[in-house]
mmCIF file of N, CA and C in Angstrom:
data_model
loop_
_atom_site.group_PDB
_atom_site.id
_atom_site.type_symbol
_atom_site.label_atom_id
_atom_site.label_comp_id
_atom_site.label_asym_id
_atom_site.label_seq_id
_atom_site.Cartn_x
_atom_site.Cartn_y
_atom_site.Cartn_z
ATOM 1 N N UNK A 7 -25.248 0.902 7.833
ATOM 2 C CA UNK A 7 -23.717 1.023 8.275
ATOM 3 C C UNK A 7 -23.107 2.578 7.279
ATOM 4 N N UNK A 8 -22.360 2.943 8.297
ATOM 5 C CA UNK A 8 -21.764 4.310 7.784
ATOM 6 C C UNK A 8 -20.115 4.089 7.612
ATOM 7 N N UNK A 9 -19.562 4.946 6.245
ATOM 8 C CA UNK A 9 -18.092 4.387 6.139
ATOM 9 C C UNK A 9 -17.153 4.806 7.055
ATOM 10 N N UNK A 10 -16.030 4.372 7.591
ATOM 11 C CA UNK A 10 -15.389 4.621 8.493
ATOM 12 C C UNK A 10 -14.020 5.489 7.924
ATOM 13 N N UNK A 11 -13.330 6.124 8.451
ATOM 14 C CA UNK A 11 -12.203 6.397 7.702
ATOM 15 C C UNK A 11 -11.106 5.435 8.586
ATOM 16 N N UNK A 12 -9.561 5.259 7.955
ATOM 17 C CA UNK A 12 -8.894 4.552 8.683
ATOM 18 C C UNK A 12 -8.426 5.232 9.973
ATOM 19 N N UNK A 13 -8.554 6.638 10.041
ATOM 20 C CA UNK A 13 -8.139 7.465 11.728
ATOM 21 C C UNK A 13 -9.725 6.995 12.299
ATOM 22 N N UNK A 14 -10.632 6.949 12.004
ATOM 23 C CA UNK A 14 -11.829 6.664 12.639
ATOM 24 C C UNK A 14 -11.707 5.275 13.565
ATOM 25 N N UNK A 15 -11.092 3.986 12.675
ATOM 26 C CA UNK A 15 -10.651 2.788 12.983
ATOM 27 C C UNK A 15 -9.829 3.099 14.030
ATOM 28 N N UNK A 16 -8.768 3.642 13.762
ATOM 29 C CA UNK A 16 -7.288 3.938 14.712
ATOM 30 C C UNK A 16 -7.714 4.492 16.140
ATOM 31 N N UNK A 17 -8.868 5.509 15.884
ATOM 32 C CA UNK A 17 -9.388 6.203 17.112
ATOM 33 C C UNK A 17 -9.790 5.231 17.734
ATOM 34 N N UNK A 18 -11.037 4.310 17.339
ATOM 35 C CA UNK A 18 -12.007 3.501 18.050
ATOM 36 C C UNK A 18 -11.173 2.090 18.541
ATOM 37 N N UNK A 19 -10.539 1.829 18.072
ATOM 38 C CA UNK A 19 -9.546 0.670 18.626
ATOM 39 C C UNK A 19 -8.594 1.648 19.584
ATOM 40 N N UNK A 20 -8.040 2.515 19.271
ATOM 41 C CA UNK A 20 -7.417 3.021 20.418
ATOM 42 C C UNK A 20 -8.702 3.559 21.821
ATOM 43 N N UNK A 21 -9.297 3.869 21.560
ATOM 44 C CA UNK A 21 -10.686 4.047 22.444
ATOM 45 C C UNK A 21 -11.081 2.671 23.226
ATOM 46 N N UNK A 22 -10.737 1.536 22.626
ATOM 47 C CA UNK A 22 -11.446 0.371 23.251
ATOM 48 C C UNK A 22 -10.568 -0.409 23.793
ATOM 49 N N UNK A 23 -8.584 -0.104 23.429
ATOM 50 C CA UNK A 23 -7.871 -0.677 24.343
ATOM 51 C C UNK A 23 -7.193 0.299 25.368
ATOM 52 N N UNK A 24 -7.625 1.629 25.120
ATOM 53 C CA UNK A 24 -7.278 2.722 26.370
ATOM 54 C C UNK A 24 -8.196 1.946 27.757
ATOM 55 N N UNK A 25 -9.196 1.338 27.546
ATOM 56 C CA UNK A 25 -10.114 1.166 28.971
ATOM 57 C C UNK A 25 -9.376 -0.197 29.906
ATOM 58 N N UNK A 26 -8.150 -0.438 29.045
ATOM 59 C CA UNK A 26 -7.537 -1.757 29.987
ATOM 60 C C UNK A 26 -6.516 -1.337 30.429
ATOM 61 N N UNK A 27 -6.185 -1.650 31.766
ATOM 62 C CA UNK A 27 -4.211 -1.317 32.483
ATOM 63 C C UNK A 27 -3.564 -1.764 31.397
ATOM 64 N N UNK A 28 -3.916 -3.138 30.686
ATOM 65 C CA UNK A 28 -2.205 -3.758 30.003
ATOM 66 C C UNK A 28 -2.285 -2.832 28.932
ATOM 67 N N UNK A 29 -3.118 -2.479 28.327
ATOM 68 C CA UNK A 29 -2.554 -1.580 26.807
ATOM 69 C C UNK A 29 -2.729 -2.508 25.528
ATOM 70 N N UNK A 30 -1.343 -1.677 24.908
ATOM 71 C CA UNK A 30 -0.904 -2.471 23.893
ATOM 72 C C UNK A 30 -0.237 -3.716 24.006
ATOM 73 N N UNK A 31 -0.040 -4.562 23.397
ATOM 74 C CA UNK A 31 1.088 -5.221 23.220
ATOM 75 C C UNK A 31 2.184 -4.922 22.944
ATOM 76 N N UNK A 32 3.185 -5.882 23.345
ATOM 77 C CA UNK A 32 4.507 -5.248 22.209
ATOM 78 C C UNK A 32 4.827 -5.215 20.976
ATOM 79 N N UNK A 33 5.740 -4.805 20.431
ATOM 80 C CA UNK A 33 5.450 -4.874 19.118
ATOM 81 C C UNK A 33 5.734 -6.311 18.329
ATOM 82 N N UNK A 34 6.994 -7.244 19.549
ATOM 83 C CA UNK A 34 6.728 -8.487 18.645
ATOM 84 C C UNK A 34 5.699 -9.462 19.089
ATOM 85 N N UNK A 35 4.824 -9.033 20.181
ATOM 86 C CA UNK A 35 3.721 -9.883 20.398
ATOM 87 C C UNK A 35 2.657 -9.548 19.791
ATOM 88 N N UNK A 36 2.538 -8.422 18.796
ATOM 89 C CA UNK A 36 1.966 -7.759 18.130
ATOM 90 C C UNK A 36 1.825 -8.605 16.812
ATOM 91 N N UNK A 37 3.148 -8.773 16.236
ATOM 92 C CA UNK A 37 3.928 -8.966 14.750
ATOM 93 C C UNK A 37 3.518 -10.560 15.284
ATOM 94 N N UNK A 38 3.277 -11.467 16.103
ATOM 95 C CA UNK A 38 2.999 -12.920 16.328
ATOM 96 C C UNK A 38 1.628 -13.020 16.769
ATOM 97 N N UNK A 39 0.580 -11.773 17.200
ATOM 98 C CA UNK A 39 -0.856 -11.887 16.956
ATOM 99 C C UNK A 39 -1.547 -11.962 15.742
ATOM 100 N N UNK A 40 -0.437 -11.033 14.723
ATOM 101 C CA UNK A 40 -0.843 -10.719 12.970
ATOM 102 C C UNK A 40 -0.446 -12.382 12.500
ATOM 103 N N UNK A 41 0.691 -12.834 12.391
ATOM 104 C CA UNK A 41 0.978 -13.819 12.021
ATOM 105 C C UNK A 41 0.200 -14.999 11.997
ATOM 106 N N UNK A 42 -0.866 -15.058 13.496
ATOM 107 C CA UNK A 42 -1.517 -15.867 13.998
ATOM 108 C C UNK A 42 -3.174 -15.565 13.034
ATOM 109 N N UNK A 43 -3.305 -14.155 13.091
ATOM 110 C CA UNK A 43 -4.229 -14.001 12.300
ATOM 111 C C UNK A 43 -4.104 -14.366 10.478
ATOM 112 N N UNK A 44 -3.438 -13.937 10.122
ATOM 113 C CA UNK A 44 -2.960 -14.021 8.938
ATOM 114 C C UNK A 44 -3.030 -15.891 8.518
ATOM 115 N N UNK A 45 -2.789 -16.700 9.260
ATOM 116 C CA UNK A 45 -3.078 -18.154 9.187
ATOM 117 C C UNK A 45 -4.175 -18.537 9.108
ATOM 118 N N UNK A 46 -5.260 -17.829 10.603
ATOM 119 C CA UNK A 46 -6.479 -18.297 10.279
ATOM 120 C C UNK A 46 -7.047 -17.958 9.201
ATOM 121 N N UNK A 47 -6.740 -16.871 8.204
ATOM 122 C CA UNK A 47 -7.077 -16.223 7.028
ATOM 123 C C UNK A 47 -7.485 -17.229 5.881
ATOM 124 N N UNK A 48 -5.525 -17.651 5.894
ATOM 125 C CA UNK A 48 -5.437 -18.397 4.938
ATOM 126 C C UNK A 48 -6.427 -19.767 5.197
ATOM 127 N N UNK A 49 -6.410 -20.454 6.144
ATOM 128 C CA UNK A 49 -7.243 -21.634 6.469
ATOM 129 C C UNK A 49 -8.466 -21.110 5.884
ATOM 130 N N UNK A 50 -9.409 -19.910 6.204
ATOM 131 C CA UNK A 50 -10.538 -19.927 5.676
ATOM 132 C C UNK A 50 -10.829 -19.949 4.214
ATOM 133 N N UNK A 51 -9.540 -19.289 3.829
ATOM 134 C CA UNK A 51 -9.394 -19.127 2.162
ATOM 135 C C UNK A 51 -9.234 -20.559 1.504
ATOM 136 N N UNK A 52 -8.797 -21.615 2.029
ATOM 137 C CA UNK A 52 -8.226 -22.543 1.636
ATOM 138 C C UNK A 52 -9.394 -23.225 1.948
ATOM 139 N N UNK A 53 -10.364 -23.393 2.859
ATOM 140 C CA UNK A 53 -11.713 -23.962 2.794
ATOM 141 C C UNK A 53 -12.348 -23.708 1.976
ATOM 142 N N UNK A 54 -12.664 -22.540 1.313
ATOM 143 C CA UNK A 54 -13.525 -21.396 0.441
ATOM 144 C C UNK A 54 -13.188 -22.134 -0.765
ATOM 145 N N UNK A 55 -11.976 -21.584 -1.333
ATOM 146 C CA UNK A 55 -11.123 -21.930 -2.445
ATOM 147 C C UNK A 55 -10.364 -22.914 -2.595
ATOM 148 N N UNK A 56 -9.961 -23.806 -1.815
ATOM 149 C CA UNK A 56 -8.860 -24.917 -2.070
ATOM 150 C C UNK A 56 -9.402 -26.141 -2.054
ATOM 151 N N UNK A 57 -8.523 -27.037 -1.945
ATOM 152 C CA UNK A 57 -9.258 -28.658 -2.028
ATOM 153 C C UNK A 57 -9.290 -28.660 -0.714
ATOM 154 N N UNK A 58 -9.046 -28.321 0.331
ATOM 155 C CA UNK A 58 -9.243 -29.099 1.712
ATOM 156 C C UNK A 58 -10.320 -28.190 2.404
ATOM 157 N N UNK A 59 -11.870 -29.088 2.438
ATOM 158 C CA UNK A 59 -13.029 -28.905 3.068
ATOM 159 C C UNK A 59 -12.476 -28.946 4.782
ATOM 160 N N UNK A 60 -13.563 -28.337 5.260
ATOM 161 C CA UNK A 60 -13.246 -27.744 6.793
ATOM 162 C C UNK A 60 -14.138 -29.346 7.338
ATOM 163 N N UNK A 61 -13.294 -29.618 8.777
ATOM 164 C CA UNK A 61 -14.215 -30.936 9.232
ATOM 165 C C UNK A 61 -15.168 -30.598 10.045
ATOM 166 N N UNK A 62 -16.012 -31.100 10.062
ATOM 167 C CA UNK A 62 -17.528 -30.986 10.921
ATOM 168 C C UNK A 62 -17.452 -30.189 11.959
ATOM 169 N N UNK A 63 -16.014 -30.457 13.199
ATOM 170 C CA UNK A 63 -16.105 -30.018 14.257
ATOM 171 C C UNK A 63 -15.526 -28.149 14.470
ATOM 172 N N UNK A 64 -15.107 -28.048 13.229
ATOM 173 C CA UNK A 64 -14.376 -26.582 12.948
ATOM 174 C C UNK A 64 -15.470 -25.813 13.043
ATOM 175 N N UNK A 65 -15.171 -24.289 13.740
ATOM 176 C CA UNK A 65 -15.898 -23.678 13.509
ATOM 177 C C UNK A 65 -16.371 -22.834 12.356
ATOM 178 N N UNK A 66 -17.489 -21.980 12.478
ATOM 179 C CA UNK A 66 -17.777 -21.529 11.000
ATOM 180 C C UNK A 66 -17.453 -19.962 10.936
ATOM 181 N N UNK A 67 -16.220 -19.693 10.921
ATOM 182 C CA UNK A 67 -15.304 -18.553 10.875
ATOM 183 C C UNK A 67 -15.653 -17.849 9.601
ATOM 184 N N UNK A 68 -15.196 -17.234 9.136
ATOM 185 C CA UNK A 68 -15.490 -16.411 7.999
ATOM 186 C C UNK A 68 -14.159 -15.630 7.384
ATOM 187 N N UNK A 69 -14.137 -15.642 5.802
ATOM 188 C CA UNK A 69 -12.772 -14.669 5.697
ATOM 189 C C UNK A 69 -13.139 -13.213 5.911
ATOM 190 N N UNK A 70 -14.469 -12.905 6.017
ATOM 191 C CA UNK A 70 -14.860 -11.354 6.095
ATOM 192 C C UNK A 70 -14.284 -11.264 7.884
ATOM 193 N N UNK A 71 -14.889 -12.364 8.864
ATOM 194 C CA UNK A 71 -14.404 -11.968 9.971
ATOM 195 C C UNK A 71 -13.005 -12.041 10.372
ATOM 196 N N UNK A 72 -12.111 -12.778 9.586
ATOM 197 C CA UNK A 72 -10.522 -13.004 9.676
ATOM 198 C C UNK A 72 -9.831 -11.829 9.142
ATOM 199 N N UNK A 73 -10.553 -11.438 8.209
ATOM 200 C CA UNK A 73 -9.991 -9.838 7.473
ATOM 201 C C UNK A 73 -10.449 -8.957 8.718
ATOM 202 N N UNK A 74 -11.523 -8.946 9.384
ATOM 203 C CA UNK A 74 -11.708 -7.798 10.182
ATOM 204 C C UNK A 74 -10.893 -7.853 11.418
ATOM 205 N N UNK A 75 -10.114 -9.001 11.637
ATOM 206 C CA UNK A 75 -9.173 -9.553 13.043
ATOM 207 C C UNK A 75 -8.294 -9.004 12.449
ATOM 208 N N UNK A 76 -7.610 -9.091 11.173
ATOM 209 C CA UNK A 76 -6.282 -8.385 10.989
ATOM 210 C C UNK A 76 -6.396 -6.791 11.092
ATOM 211 N N UNK A 77 -7.466 -6.479 10.476
ATOM 212 C CA UNK A 77 -7.563 -4.730 10.611
ATOM 213 C C UNK A 77 -7.527 -4.317 12.040
ATOM 214 N N UNK A 78 -8.349 -5.261 12.485
ATOM 215 C CA UNK A 78 -8.079 -4.660 14.636
ATOM 216 C C UNK A 78 -6.740 -4.653 14.734
ATOM 217 N N UNK A 79 -5.884 -6.005 14.466
ATOM 218 C CA UNK A 79 -4.708 -6.244 15.186
ATOM 219 C C UNK A 79 -3.845 -5.023 14.374
ATOM 220 N N UNK A 80 -3.786 -5.054 13.098
ATOM 221 C CA UNK A 80 -2.876 -3.915 12.062
ATOM 222 C C UNK A 80 -3.254 -2.668 13.200
ATOM 223 N N UNK A 81 -4.334 -1.825 13.518
ATOM 224 C CA UNK A 81 -4.604 -0.590 14.146
ATOM 225 C C UNK A 81 -3.944 -0.733 15.290
ATOM 226 N N UNK A 82 -3.974 -1.575 16.127
ATOM 227 C CA UNK A 82 -3.329 -2.040 17.575
ATOM 228 C C UNK A 82 -1.862 -1.694 17.187
ATOM 229 N N UNK A 83 -1.196 -2.537 15.899
ATOM 230 C CA UNK A 83 0.186 -2.148 15.529
ATOM 231 C C UNK A 83 0.275 -0.921 15.327
ATOM 232 N N UNK A 84 -0.500 -0.639 14.575
ATOM 233 C CA UNK A 84 0.185 1.168 14.220
ATOM 234 C C UNK A 84 0.061 1.971 15.502
ATOM 235 N N UNK A 85 -1.214 2.136 16.189
ATOM 236 C CA UNK A 85 -1.302 2.521 17.243
ATOM 237 C C UNK A 85 -0.126 2.916 18.291
ATOM 238 N N UNK A 86 0.217 1.879 18.522
ATOM 239 C CA UNK A 86 1.315 0.980 19.553
ATOM 240 C C UNK A 86 2.471 1.836 19.207
ATOM 241 N N UNK A 87 2.798 1.931 17.824
ATOM 242 C CA UNK A 87 4.151 2.568 17.110
ATOM 243 C C UNK A 87 3.917 4.047 17.126
ATOM 244 N N UNK A 88 2.528 5.125 17.197
ATOM 245 C CA UNK A 88 2.396 6.027 16.556
ATOM 246 C C UNK A 88 2.613 6.494 15.182
ATOM 247 N N UNK A 89 2.371 5.131 14.749
ATOM 248 C CA UNK A 89 1.914 5.535 12.754
ATOM 249 C C UNK A 89 0.542 5.620 12.684
ATOM 250 N N UNK A 90 0.232 6.531 11.790
ATOM 251 C CA UNK A 90 -0.836 6.962 10.860
ATOM 252 C C UNK A 90 -1.243 6.018 9.903
ATOM 253 N N UNK A 91 -1.894 4.810 10.180
ATOM 254 C CA UNK A 91 -2.169 4.433 8.950
ATOM 255 C C UNK A 91 -2.724 5.102 7.812
ATOM 256 N N UNK A 92 -3.219 6.492 7.785
ATOM 257 C CA UNK A 92 -3.703 7.255 6.224
ATOM 258 C C UNK A 92 -2.253 7.588 5.595
ATOM 259 N N UNK A 93 -1.471 8.111 6.507
ATOM 260 C CA UNK A 93 -0.248 8.403 5.983
ATOM 261 C C UNK A 93 0.627 7.111 5.412
ATOM 262 N N UNK A 94 0.668 6.282 6.047
ATOM 263 C CA UNK A 94 1.583 5.121 5.573
ATOM 264 C C UNK A 94 0.619 4.903 4.431
ATOM 265 N N UNK A 95 -0.695 4.506 4.248
ATOM 266 C CA UNK A 95 -1.018 4.398 2.915
ATOM 267 C C UNK A 95 -0.688 5.093 1.770
ATOM 268 N N UNK A 96 -0.755 6.368 1.987
ATOM 269 C CA UNK A 96 -0.425 7.533 1.093
ATOM 270 C C UNK A 96 1.106 7.012 0.764
ATOM 271 N N UNK A 97 1.671 6.755 1.450
ATOM 272 C CA UNK A 97 3.136 6.681 0.844
ATOM 273 C C UNK A 97 3.375 5.461 0.204
ATOM 274 N N UNK A 98 2.499 4.356 0.196
ATOM 275 C CA UNK A 98 2.581 3.201 -0.442
ATOM 276 C C UNK A 98 1.732 3.147 -1.617
ATOM 277 N N UNK A 99 0.469 4.403 -1.878
ATOM 278 C CA UNK A 99 0.420 4.332 -3.178
ATOM 279 C C UNK A 99 1.149 5.344 -3.987
ATOM 280 N N UNK A 100 1.685 6.277 -3.265
ATOM 281 C CA UNK A 100 2.886 7.175 -4.108
ATOM 282 C C UNK A 100 3.565 6.184 -4.802
ATOM 283 N N UNK A 101 4.222 5.413 -3.871
ATOM 284 C CA UNK A 101 5.285 3.946 -4.326
ATOM 285 C C UNK A 101 4.675 3.281 -5.849
ATOM 286 N N UNK A 102 3.460 2.881 -5.353
ATOM 287 C CA UNK A 102 3.011 2.182 -6.523
ATOM 288 C C UNK A 102 2.884 3.025 -8.018
ATOM 289 N N UNK A 103 2.361 4.228 -7.386
ATOM 290 C CA UNK A 103 1.937 4.806 -8.725
ATOM 291 C C UNK A 103 3.137 5.467 -9.089
ATOM 292 N N UNK A 104 4.230 5.329 -8.754
ATOM 293 C CA UNK A 104 5.634 5.829 -9.330
ATOM 294 C C UNK A 104 6.512 4.692 -9.939
ATOM 295 N N UNK A 105 6.629 3.739 -8.751
ATOM 296 C CA UNK A 105 8.031 2.712 -8.782
ATOM 297 C C UNK A 105 7.046 1.776 -10.018
ATOM 298 N N UNK A 106 5.536 1.428 -9.994
ATOM 299 C CA UNK A 106 5.208 0.444 -10.639
ATOM 300 C C UNK A 106 4.038 1.196 -11.843
ATOM 301 N N UNK A 107 4.606 2.149 -11.785
ATOM 302 C CA UNK A 107 3.289 2.937 -12.745
ATOM 303 C C UNK A 107 2.968 2.260 -14.432
ATOM 304 N N UNK A 108 3.947 1.397 -14.824
ATOM 305 C CA UNK A 108 4.393 1.158 -16.024
ATOM 306 C C UNK A 108 4.499 -0.395 -15.976
ATOM 307 N N UNK A 109 4.364 -1.269 -15.113
ATOM 308 C CA UNK A 109 4.187 -2.721 -14.468
ATOM 309 C C UNK A 109 3.310 -3.537 -14.971
ATOM 310 N N UNK A 110 2.155 -2.852 -14.903
ATOM 311 C CA UNK A 110 1.034 -3.984 -15.146
ATOM 312 C C UNK A 110 0.095 -3.203 -16.379
ATOM 313 N N UNK A 111 -0.857 -4.044 -16.991
ATOM 314 C CA UNK A 111 -1.325 -3.573 -18.759
ATOM 315 C C UNK A 111 -2.402 -2.715 -18.043
ATOM 316 N N UNK A 112 -2.612 -1.737 -18.553
ATOM 317 C CA UNK A 112 -3.878 -0.959 -17.871
ATOM 318 C C UNK A 112 -5.182 -0.885 -18.923
ATOM 319 N N UNK A 113 -6.303 -1.085 -18.214
ATOM 320 C CA UNK A 113 -7.490 -1.515 -19.012
ATOM 321 C C UNK A 113 -7.656 -0.816 -20.084
ATOM 322 N N UNK A 114 -7.141 0.257 -19.883
ATOM 323 C CA UNK A 114 -7.568 1.640 -21.505
ATOM 324 C C UNK A 114 -6.534 1.583 -22.427
ATOM 325 N N UNK A 115 -5.544 0.274 -22.052
ATOM 326 C CA UNK A 115 -4.663 -0.172 -23.144
ATOM 327 C C UNK A 115 -4.844 -0.988 -24.521
ATOM 328 N N UNK A 116 -4.513 -0.863 -25.536
ATOM 329 C CA UNK A 116 -5.115 -2.243 -26.197
ATOM 330 C C UNK A 116 -4.411 -3.507 -25.732
#
């Protein structure tokens, strides 16, 4: 399996969505979908690491698949608004590397 950049993921998602007349959902609908997927991830994490076991009839979803669903929706959301996720990531990393530079204890510090 080869590695994909965020740009490649965004293009792959756009190629998929572009084949349908309906296109991307509205930003509000996209946010609702994202919220649903985060809820499904929370359920899987709770089943795997929390105190709530799965019911026998529940689907055998995985944290990996739920994260994949979130990544897909995130790419859809960004594409629909013309946002480059690589640029967004770079801006956020700059923020963390400056604003939070001294917030956490580094492993190389005593």
